[in-house]
Phi, psi and omega in degrees: 000322180292320176299317180295321180294318183283330185228069186294340182267355181279130176276130182245129173250121180283131178219089181241114180059036175060045178098001183284343180241083176233114177207173185292333179291320176297319183292342174294337189245357184228161177274332180199174180230152174274117193290322179192149173288345176279116183255012175293125185298324179294313178296321183296329178303313181285321178300312182289329175300314179291316181296329183289351173292335179248324190253136170284160181304328186295339182250002186261102180298124183217114187246149172279114181266184179291167182304315176259122181292135180283345182265333184234341184082358179291152177247127180228151177292158176296326179300316181289317178296319181292318179299321180295316182284340185300324185269045176205199173271092193293137172217181181235124178235069191205137180290096185291341178289342180271356186280144169282174183299319182294314179296319179298320179294319179294321177296320177297321176298319181295316178298319178296324178297316178296318179296323179298317186261002185301319178302322177287312183299322185260000181233357183260191180259126179286135179229152180226147184232021183287142177287163173291129191266342181052045176086352180274156178285143179290139173258351178205160172233143173226128185200170179185192178224129174258139172295154184300324180274002177062027176267348184211150178209150174232122189230135177246141168236124186237127177268113181276321183210173178290131180273170181283330185270143174281340183277139175297151182284157170259129182256113177264140187237082177286158172100355174277172179292117186296336185262353176272153174257136184242136172269127184252122179230152175273130175272122181288124176268140182304124178084357181280151181242000184289128176247141183235126183287345184274001183301134180092008176298148170235116184224152176283161176301326178293316178297321180295325181284322187269312184262325178075193179238141179279122181267157173280166174286136176255150163288153174304147178062047174210172181196179178219161184233129180244140178242128180241131179228131180282142175282166180284000000 
């Protein structure tokens, strides 16, 4: 409290035991919290899914780490690491002096992508579309942010592990304006190779809620990002 009184313009990020101390009392005194010391994007998907039950993206510290995680040894693409960090307070925890020209350019694209969507990500309503698991481990996560006026949405579908079904999933998006028509486009993630045949769809909010959109098959530990904009 004394630090806040003396330095009201300083932004404070709480980091106690790598995310072990996150509660509403801490948030009264800080601008954001460090969600976990584990920066592995696969682990972070589940960690951030749980943390988002209490925390909005704007206060949830989420950084793009190096290709090989220092906590687990896993190797992930920049697209997967970036998609994971996008739905938080994005930062970079990676030795940028070690990057080649291509990686540096892709990282710059990712930062620009976050800046483009930050008003929506940090000002909208968080939504989740995961099925009831009945005690089973999730093989995918689907979540997003809707603008308050429901004219825009940003939705991620992330494949955590190989699923039981050979058929790609259908993603239903309840909660949009049922009478508006939305244009659905795939947001290209830096370095990603996933192509989706449904790009450019125009569907009503009612169709999106009832029928949804057919997704492509993902490899494990990869994902895609969809942008929805309502027509006039």
